[in-house]
Tab-separated table of C-alpha atoms and ligand atoms in Angstrom:
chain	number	residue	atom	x	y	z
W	1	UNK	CA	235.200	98.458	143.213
W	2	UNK	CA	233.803	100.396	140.405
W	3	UNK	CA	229.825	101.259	140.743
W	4	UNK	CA	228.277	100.559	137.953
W	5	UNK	CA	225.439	103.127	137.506
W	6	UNK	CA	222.794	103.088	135.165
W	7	UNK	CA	220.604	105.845	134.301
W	8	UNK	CA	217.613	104.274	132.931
W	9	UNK	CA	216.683	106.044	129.258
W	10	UNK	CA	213.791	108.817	129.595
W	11	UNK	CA	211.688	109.438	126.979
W	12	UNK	CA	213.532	111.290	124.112
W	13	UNK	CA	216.705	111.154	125.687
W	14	UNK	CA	219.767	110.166	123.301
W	15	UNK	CA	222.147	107.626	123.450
W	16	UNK	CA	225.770	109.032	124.813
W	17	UNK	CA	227.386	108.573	120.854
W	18	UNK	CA	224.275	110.055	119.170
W	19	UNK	CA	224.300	112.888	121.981
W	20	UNK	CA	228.047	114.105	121.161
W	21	UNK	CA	226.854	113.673	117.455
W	22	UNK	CA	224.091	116.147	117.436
W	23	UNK	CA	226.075	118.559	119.737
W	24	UNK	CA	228.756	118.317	116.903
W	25	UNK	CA	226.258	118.946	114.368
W	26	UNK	CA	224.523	121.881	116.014
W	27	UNK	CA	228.067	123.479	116.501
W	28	UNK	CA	229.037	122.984	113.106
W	29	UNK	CA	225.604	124.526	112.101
W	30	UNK	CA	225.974	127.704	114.129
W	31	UNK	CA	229.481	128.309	112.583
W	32	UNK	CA	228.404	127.562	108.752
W	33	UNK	CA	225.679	130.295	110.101
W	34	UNK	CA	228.137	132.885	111.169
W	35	UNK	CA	230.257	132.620	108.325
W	36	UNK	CA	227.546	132.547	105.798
W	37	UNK	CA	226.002	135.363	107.609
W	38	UNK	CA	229.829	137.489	107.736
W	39	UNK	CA	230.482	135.926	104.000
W	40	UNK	CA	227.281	137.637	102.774
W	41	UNK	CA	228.159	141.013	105.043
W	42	UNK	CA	229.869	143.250	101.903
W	43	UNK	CA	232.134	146.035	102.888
W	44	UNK	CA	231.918	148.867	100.462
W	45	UNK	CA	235.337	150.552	99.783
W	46	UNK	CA	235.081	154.362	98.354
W	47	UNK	CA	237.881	156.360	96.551
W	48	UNK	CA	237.297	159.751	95.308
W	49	UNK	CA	239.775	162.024	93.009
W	50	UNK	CA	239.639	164.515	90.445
W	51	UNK	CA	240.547	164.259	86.889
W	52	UNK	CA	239.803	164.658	83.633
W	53	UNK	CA	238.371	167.820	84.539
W	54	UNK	CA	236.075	166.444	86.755
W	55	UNK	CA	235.048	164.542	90.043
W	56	UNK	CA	235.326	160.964	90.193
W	57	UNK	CA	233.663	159.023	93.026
W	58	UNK	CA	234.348	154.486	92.691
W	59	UNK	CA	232.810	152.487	95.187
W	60	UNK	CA	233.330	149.206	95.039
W	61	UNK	CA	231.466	146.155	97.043
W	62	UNK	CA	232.834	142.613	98.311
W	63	UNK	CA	234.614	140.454	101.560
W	64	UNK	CA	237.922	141.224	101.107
W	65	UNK	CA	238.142	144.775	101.867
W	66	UNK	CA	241.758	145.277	101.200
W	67	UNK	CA	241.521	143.801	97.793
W	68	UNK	CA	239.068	146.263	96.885
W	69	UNK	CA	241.448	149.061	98.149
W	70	UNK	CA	244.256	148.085	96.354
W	71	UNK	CA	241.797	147.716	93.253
W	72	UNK	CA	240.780	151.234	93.545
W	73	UNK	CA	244.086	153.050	94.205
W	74	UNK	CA	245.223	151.008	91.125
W	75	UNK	CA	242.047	152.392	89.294
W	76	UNK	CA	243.306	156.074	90.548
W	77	UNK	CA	246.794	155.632	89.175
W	78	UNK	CA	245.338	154.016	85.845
W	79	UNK	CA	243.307	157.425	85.375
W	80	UNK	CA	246.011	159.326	86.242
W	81	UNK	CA	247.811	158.004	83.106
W	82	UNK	CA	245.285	158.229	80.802
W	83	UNK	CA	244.775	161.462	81.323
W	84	UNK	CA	248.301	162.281	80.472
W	85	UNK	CA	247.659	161.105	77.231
W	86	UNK	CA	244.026	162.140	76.827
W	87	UNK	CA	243.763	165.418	78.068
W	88	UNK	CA	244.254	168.706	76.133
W	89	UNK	CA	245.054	170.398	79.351
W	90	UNK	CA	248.336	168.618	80.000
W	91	UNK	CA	250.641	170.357	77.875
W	92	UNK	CA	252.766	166.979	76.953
W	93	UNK	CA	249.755	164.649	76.623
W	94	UNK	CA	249.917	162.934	72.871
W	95	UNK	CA	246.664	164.991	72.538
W	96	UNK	CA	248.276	168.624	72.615
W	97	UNK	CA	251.629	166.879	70.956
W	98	UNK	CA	249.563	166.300	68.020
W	99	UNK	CA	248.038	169.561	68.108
W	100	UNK	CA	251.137	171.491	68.782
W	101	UNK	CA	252.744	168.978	65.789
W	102	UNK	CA	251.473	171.979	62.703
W	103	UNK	CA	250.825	168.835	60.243
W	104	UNK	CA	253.731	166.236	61.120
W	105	UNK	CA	253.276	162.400	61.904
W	106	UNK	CA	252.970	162.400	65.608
W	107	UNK	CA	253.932	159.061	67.364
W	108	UNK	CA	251.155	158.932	70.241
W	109	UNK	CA	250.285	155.775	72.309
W	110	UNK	CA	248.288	152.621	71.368
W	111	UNK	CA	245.739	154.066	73.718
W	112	UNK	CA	245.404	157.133	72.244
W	113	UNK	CA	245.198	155.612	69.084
W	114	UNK	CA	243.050	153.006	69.250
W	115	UNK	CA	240.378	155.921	71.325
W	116	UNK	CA	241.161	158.693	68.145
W	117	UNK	CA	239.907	155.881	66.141
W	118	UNK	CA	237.181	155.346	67.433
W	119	UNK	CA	236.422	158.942	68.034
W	120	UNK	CA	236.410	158.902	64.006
W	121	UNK	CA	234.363	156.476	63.575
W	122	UNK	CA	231.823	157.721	65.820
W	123	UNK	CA	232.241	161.452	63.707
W	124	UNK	CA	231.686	159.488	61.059
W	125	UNK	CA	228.502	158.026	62.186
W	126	UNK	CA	227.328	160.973	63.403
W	127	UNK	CA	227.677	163.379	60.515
W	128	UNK	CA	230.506	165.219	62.570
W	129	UNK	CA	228.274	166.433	65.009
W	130	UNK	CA	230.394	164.883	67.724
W	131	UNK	CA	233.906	165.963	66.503
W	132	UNK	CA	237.076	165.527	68.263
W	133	UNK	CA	238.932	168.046	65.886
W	134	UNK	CA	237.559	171.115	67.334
W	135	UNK	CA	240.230	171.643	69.804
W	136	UNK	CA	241.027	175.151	68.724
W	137	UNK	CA	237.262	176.249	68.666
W	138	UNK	CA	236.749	174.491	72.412
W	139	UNK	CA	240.427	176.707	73.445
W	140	UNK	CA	239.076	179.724	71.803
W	141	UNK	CA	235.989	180.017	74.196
W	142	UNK	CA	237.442	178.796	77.172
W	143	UNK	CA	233.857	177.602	78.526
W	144	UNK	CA	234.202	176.029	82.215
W	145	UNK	CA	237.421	177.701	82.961
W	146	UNK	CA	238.730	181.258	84.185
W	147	UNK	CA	239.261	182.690	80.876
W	148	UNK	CA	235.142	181.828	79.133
W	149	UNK	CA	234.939	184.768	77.177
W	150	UNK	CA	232.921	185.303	73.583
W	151	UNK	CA	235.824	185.270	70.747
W	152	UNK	CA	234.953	187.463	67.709
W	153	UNK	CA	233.847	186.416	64.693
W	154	UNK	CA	236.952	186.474	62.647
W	155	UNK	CA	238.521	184.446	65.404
W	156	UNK	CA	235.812	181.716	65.199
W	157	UNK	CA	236.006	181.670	61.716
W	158	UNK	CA	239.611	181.182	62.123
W	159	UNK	CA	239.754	178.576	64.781
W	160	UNK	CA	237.095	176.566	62.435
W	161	UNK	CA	238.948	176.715	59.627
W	162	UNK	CA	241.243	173.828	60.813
W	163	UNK	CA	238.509	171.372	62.291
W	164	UNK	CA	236.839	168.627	60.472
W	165	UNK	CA	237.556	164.830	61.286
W	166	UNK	CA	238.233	163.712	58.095
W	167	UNK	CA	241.487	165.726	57.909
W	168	UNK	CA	242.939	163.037	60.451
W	169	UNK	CA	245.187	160.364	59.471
W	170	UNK	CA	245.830	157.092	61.778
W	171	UNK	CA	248.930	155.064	60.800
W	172	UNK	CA	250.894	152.089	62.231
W	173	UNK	CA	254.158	150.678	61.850
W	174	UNK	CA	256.390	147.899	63.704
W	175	UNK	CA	253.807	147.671	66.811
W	176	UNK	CA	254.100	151.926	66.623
W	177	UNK	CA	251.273	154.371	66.029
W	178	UNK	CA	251.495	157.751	64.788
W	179	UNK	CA	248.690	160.648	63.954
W	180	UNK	CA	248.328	163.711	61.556
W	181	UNK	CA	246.581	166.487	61.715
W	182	UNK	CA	245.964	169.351	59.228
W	183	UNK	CA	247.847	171.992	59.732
W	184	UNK	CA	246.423	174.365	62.611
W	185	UNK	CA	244.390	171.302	63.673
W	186	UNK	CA	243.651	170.571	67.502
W	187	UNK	CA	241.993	167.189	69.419
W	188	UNK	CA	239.887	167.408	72.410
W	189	UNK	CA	238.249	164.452	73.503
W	190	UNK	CA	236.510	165.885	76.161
W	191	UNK	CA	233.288	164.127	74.642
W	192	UNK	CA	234.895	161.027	74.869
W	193	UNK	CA	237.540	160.696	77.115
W	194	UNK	CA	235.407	160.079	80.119
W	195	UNK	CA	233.810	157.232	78.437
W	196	UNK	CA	237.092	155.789	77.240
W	197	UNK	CA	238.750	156.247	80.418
W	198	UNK	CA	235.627	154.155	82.692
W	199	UNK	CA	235.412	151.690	79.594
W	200	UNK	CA	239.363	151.182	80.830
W	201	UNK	CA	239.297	151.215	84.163
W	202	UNK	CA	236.096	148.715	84.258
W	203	UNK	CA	237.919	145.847	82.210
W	204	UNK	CA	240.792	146.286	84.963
W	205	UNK	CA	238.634	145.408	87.610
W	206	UNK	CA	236.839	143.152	86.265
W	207	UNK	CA	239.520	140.944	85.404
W	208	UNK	CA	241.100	141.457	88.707
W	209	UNK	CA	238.082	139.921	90.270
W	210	UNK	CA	235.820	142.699	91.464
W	211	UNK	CA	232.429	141.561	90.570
W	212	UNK	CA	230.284	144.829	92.275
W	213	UNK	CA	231.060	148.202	91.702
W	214	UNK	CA	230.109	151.840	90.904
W	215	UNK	CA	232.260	154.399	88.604
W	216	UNK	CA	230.897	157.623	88.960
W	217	UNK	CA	233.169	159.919	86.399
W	218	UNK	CA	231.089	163.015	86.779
W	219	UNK	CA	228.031	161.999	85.420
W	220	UNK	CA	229.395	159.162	83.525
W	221	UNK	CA	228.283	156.226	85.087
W	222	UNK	CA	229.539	152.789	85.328
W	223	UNK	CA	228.457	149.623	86.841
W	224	UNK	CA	230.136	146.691	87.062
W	225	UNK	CA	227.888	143.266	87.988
W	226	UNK	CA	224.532	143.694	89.843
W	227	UNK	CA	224.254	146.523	93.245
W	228	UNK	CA	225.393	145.204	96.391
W	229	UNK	CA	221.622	144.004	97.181
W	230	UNK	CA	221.155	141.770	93.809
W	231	UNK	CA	219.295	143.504	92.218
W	232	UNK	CA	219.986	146.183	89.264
W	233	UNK	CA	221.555	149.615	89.924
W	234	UNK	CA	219.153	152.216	89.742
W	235	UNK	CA	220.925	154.792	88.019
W	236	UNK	CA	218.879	158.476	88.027
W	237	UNK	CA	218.750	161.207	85.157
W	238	UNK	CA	218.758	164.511	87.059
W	239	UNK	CA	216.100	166.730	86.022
W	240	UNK	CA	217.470	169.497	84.077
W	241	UNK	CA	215.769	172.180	85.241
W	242	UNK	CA	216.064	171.204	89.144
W	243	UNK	CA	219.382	170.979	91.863
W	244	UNK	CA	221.202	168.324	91.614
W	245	UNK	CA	220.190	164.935	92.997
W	246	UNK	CA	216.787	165.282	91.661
W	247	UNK	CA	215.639	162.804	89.293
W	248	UNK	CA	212.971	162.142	86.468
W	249	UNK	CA	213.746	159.255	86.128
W	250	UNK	CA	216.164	155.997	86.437
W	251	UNK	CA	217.552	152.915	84.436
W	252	UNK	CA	218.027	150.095	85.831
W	253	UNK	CA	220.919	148.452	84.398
W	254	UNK	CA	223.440	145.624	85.236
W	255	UNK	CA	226.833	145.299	84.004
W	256	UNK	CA	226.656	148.448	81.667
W	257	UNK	CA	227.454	152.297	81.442
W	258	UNK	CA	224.764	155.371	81.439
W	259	UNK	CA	226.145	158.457	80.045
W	260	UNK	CA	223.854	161.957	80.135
W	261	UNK	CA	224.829	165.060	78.338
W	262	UNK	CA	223.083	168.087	78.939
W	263	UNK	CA	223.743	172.011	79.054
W	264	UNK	CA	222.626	172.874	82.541
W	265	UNK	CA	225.917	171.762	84.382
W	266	UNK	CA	228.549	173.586	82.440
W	267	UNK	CA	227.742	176.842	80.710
W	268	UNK	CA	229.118	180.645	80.732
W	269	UNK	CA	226.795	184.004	80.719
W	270	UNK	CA	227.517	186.908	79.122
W	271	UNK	CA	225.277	189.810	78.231
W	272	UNK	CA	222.510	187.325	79.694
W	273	UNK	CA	223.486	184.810	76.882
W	274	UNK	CA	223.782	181.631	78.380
W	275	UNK	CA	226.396	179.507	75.847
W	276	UNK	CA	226.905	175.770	76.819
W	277	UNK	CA	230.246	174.011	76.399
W	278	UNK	CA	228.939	171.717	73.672
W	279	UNK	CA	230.161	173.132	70.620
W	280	UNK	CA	227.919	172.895	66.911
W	281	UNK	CA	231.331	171.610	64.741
W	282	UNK	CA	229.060	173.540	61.775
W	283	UNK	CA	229.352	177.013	63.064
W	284	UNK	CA	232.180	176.719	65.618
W	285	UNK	CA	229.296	178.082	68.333
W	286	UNK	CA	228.041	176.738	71.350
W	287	UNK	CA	225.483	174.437	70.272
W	288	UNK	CA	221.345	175.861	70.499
W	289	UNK	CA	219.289	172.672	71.263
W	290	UNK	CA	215.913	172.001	71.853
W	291	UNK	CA	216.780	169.065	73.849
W	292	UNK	CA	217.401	169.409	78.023
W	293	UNK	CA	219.314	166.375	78.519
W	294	UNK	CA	220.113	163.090	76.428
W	295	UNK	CA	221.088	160.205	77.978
W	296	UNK	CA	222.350	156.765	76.825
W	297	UNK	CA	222.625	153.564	78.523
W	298	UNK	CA	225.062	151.055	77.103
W	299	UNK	CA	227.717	148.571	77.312
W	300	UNK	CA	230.177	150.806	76.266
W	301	UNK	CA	230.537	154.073	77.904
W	302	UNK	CA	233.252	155.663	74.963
W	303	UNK	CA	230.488	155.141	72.131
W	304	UNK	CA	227.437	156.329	74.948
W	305	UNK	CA	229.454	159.635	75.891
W	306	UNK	CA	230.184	160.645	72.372
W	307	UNK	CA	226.934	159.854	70.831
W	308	UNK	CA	225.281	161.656	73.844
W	309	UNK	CA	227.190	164.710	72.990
W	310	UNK	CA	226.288	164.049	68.901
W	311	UNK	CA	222.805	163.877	69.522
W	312	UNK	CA	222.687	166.761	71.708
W	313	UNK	CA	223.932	169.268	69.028
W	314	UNK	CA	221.745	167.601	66.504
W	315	UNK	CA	218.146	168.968	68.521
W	316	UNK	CA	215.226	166.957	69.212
W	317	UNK	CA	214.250	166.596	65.398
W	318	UNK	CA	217.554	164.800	64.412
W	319	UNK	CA	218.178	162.920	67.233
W	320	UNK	CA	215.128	160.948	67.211
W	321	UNK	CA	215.148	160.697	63.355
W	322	UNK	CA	218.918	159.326	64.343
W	323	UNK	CA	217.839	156.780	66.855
W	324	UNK	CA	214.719	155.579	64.895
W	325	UNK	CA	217.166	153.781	62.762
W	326	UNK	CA	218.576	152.064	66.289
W	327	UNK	CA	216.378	151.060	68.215
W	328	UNK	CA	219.035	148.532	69.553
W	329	UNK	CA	220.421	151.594	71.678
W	330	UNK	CA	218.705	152.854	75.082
W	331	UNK	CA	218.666	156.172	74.664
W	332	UNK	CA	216.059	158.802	76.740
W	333	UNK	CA	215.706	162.563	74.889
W	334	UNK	CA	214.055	165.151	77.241
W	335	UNK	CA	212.781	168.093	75.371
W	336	UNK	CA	210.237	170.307	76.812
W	337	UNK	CA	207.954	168.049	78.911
W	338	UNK	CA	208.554	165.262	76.580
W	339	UNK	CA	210.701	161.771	77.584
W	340	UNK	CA	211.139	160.242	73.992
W	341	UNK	CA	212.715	156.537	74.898
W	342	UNK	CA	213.627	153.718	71.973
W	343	UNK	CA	212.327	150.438	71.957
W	344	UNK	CA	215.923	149.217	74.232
W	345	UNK	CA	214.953	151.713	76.640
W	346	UNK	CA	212.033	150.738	77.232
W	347	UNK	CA	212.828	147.675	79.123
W	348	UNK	CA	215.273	149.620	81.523
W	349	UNK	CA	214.207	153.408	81.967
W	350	UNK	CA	211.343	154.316	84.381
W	351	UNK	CA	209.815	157.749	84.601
W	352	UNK	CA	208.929	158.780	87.774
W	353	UNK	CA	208.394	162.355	87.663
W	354	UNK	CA	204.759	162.483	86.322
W	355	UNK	CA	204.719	166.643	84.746
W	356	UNK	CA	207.027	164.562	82.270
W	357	UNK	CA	205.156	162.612	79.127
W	358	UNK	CA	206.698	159.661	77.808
W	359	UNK	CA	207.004	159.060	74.272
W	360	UNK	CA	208.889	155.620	72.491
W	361	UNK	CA	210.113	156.266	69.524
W	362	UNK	CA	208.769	154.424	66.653
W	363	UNK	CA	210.931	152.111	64.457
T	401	ADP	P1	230.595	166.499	79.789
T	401	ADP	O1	232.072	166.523	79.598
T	401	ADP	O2	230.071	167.630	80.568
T	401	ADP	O3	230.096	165.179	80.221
T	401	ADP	P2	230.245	166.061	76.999
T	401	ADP	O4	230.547	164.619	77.098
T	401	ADP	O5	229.103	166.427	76.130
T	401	ADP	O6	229.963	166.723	78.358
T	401	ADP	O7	231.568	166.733	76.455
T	401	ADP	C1	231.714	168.108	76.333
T	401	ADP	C2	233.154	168.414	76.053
T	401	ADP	O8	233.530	167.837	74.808
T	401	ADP	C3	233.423	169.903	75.921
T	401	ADP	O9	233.868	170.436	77.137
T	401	ADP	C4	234.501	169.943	74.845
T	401	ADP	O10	235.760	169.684	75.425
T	401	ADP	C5	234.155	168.782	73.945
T	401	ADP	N1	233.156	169.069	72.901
T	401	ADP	C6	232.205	170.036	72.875
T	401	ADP	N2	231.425	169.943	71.789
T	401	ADP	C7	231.867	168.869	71.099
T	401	ADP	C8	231.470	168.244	69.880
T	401	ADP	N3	230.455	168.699	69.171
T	401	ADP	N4	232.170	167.169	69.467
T	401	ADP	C9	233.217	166.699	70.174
T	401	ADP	N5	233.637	167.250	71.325
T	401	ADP	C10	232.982	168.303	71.788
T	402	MG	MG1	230.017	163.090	75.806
């Protein structure tokens, strides 16, 4: 005989199918809860290398933290190339084979190329004051490496003789591309390279599917989406006169580059000279400028390393006579105690350090 029981319903009580309903439901809740809460936990992945002459720290942000490994050894092995065919150092890059070519067509890499193109163009715009043929004058001096020493005059004079950008000649044929330099002529795109190299390695990423991440290529900064909290990278400009990792300031930038140049990082003393490893292409010299640092934030890192560079050798007059005309471009000038900022920077460069003065330049 079966007993029959029946509870008799208290207030609020459920009904046996709605009961194993809203257990259902609560369970389902707490594990959309946990994985929303683990899908929103980002792991950063960090890879850090030298090249180009320089430290490179990437950190990149998202779930799938073996992705973002592979992503950044691939990003290692991508610089790697480039700078065999970027860097003046490396004896068989298609830089130094075009130097070492005395005035012959040079076949060289669409890379190289298509970033000696630009590197023209950006001479061009400039008035040559960023120049990528002053590879003998940069040699000559050996500024940042074991053999700086001040060259005589004659030897300047000399080394000179063979620069100037508009000597170059870019040519292609059947998918090939070849260069020619004057005779005596040398590339160095240390101004540029950087830039290119980041601009590169960004685009890779990118399309791969890595949607947060920093490029740090010593001091030329990339960022790819918005920082791992959603908000904008704050990226700082170091205060020249200060150690490192002190800032006057910061942009705050999404999806986008900021490039500084400045003469307090790499220099050489002699006689209590100090002479910075930005060269003036005019006098073969290492550039005398009134401004302390110049900085540029934009989309495109090659064009904001080489114009940071140009601007630089022009001095504090030029440069903001230069940037009047483009107010389109972020770019911050410190000279003195002064912050001069265009109308673009405006919306994305803060000044925190207050014995600074800020100044936008007028259109
Ligand atoms: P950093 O490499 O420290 O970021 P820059 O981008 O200003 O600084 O590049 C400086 C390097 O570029 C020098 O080490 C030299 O190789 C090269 N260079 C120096 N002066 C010039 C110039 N006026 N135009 C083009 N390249 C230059
Ligand atoms: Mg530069």
């Amino acid at each position: 005989m079966s007993v029959f029981i029946r509870f008799k319903k208290r207030a609020g009580e459920l009904s046996q199918p709605r009961a194993i309903f809203t257990v259902l439901f609560a369970v389902a809740l707490v594990a959309l809860l946990i994985f929303g809460v683990s899908a929103r936990r980002e792991k950063e992945v960090v890879s850090e290398s030298f090249h180009l002459g320089t430290y490179i720290n990437l950190r990149a942000y998202g779930r799938d933290k073996k992705f973002l490994e592979t992503e950044l050894n691939g990003a290692k092995s991508e610089m790697s190339r480039l700078e065999g065919l970027f860097s003046a150092n490396i004896a068989d890059s298609d830089i130094s084979r075009a130097g070492a070519s005395s005035g012959e067509w040079v076949e060289i890499s669409a890379e190289t190329a298509s970033l000696a193109a630009r590197s023209l163009e950006i001479a061009n715009m400039t008035g040559g004051t960023f120049d990528p043929t002053i590879g003998a004058i940069v040699k000559l001096w050996g500024i940042g490496t074991s053999s700086a020493r001040v060259p005589s005059r004659e030897e300047t004079a000399q080394a000179l003789a063979a620069a100037g950008w508009e000597k170059v000649s870019l040519c292609e044929e059947d998918g090939k591309y070849f260069i020619k330099l004057a005779h005596g002529q040398m590339l160095d795109m240390g101004a540029i390279a950087k830039g290119r190299v980041a601009d590169i390695v960004r685009a890779k990423l990118a399309d791969d599917g890595v949607t947060c991440a920093l490029l740090n290529l010593g001091g030329n900064v990339v960022v790819i989406g918005s920082a791992p909290n959603g908000g904008p990278w704050k990226i700082g400009i170091q205060h020249p006169d200060e150690p490192r990792g002190e800032y006057i300031g910061f942009f705050a930038v999404t999806d986008s580059s900021v490039v500084t140049s400045g003469a307090y990082e790499r220099y050489f003393e002699a006689d209590g000279v100090r002479y910075c490893h930005i060269f003036d292409p005019s006098t073969g010299l290492p550039a005398v400028s009134d401004i302390s640092s110049v900085t540029i934030a934009d989309a495109d890192s090659t064009f904001a390393d080489a114009l940071c560079t140009a601007l630089y050798v022009m001095g504090c007059a030029k440069s903001l006579e230069f940037m009047r005309a483009r107010p389109d471009i972020a770019a911050v000038v410190v000279s003195d105690k002064k912050v001069y900022i265009t109308p673009a920077a405006k919306k994305t460069f803060t000044l925190t350090d207050k014995n600074f003065t800020l100044e936008e330049i007028p259109q």
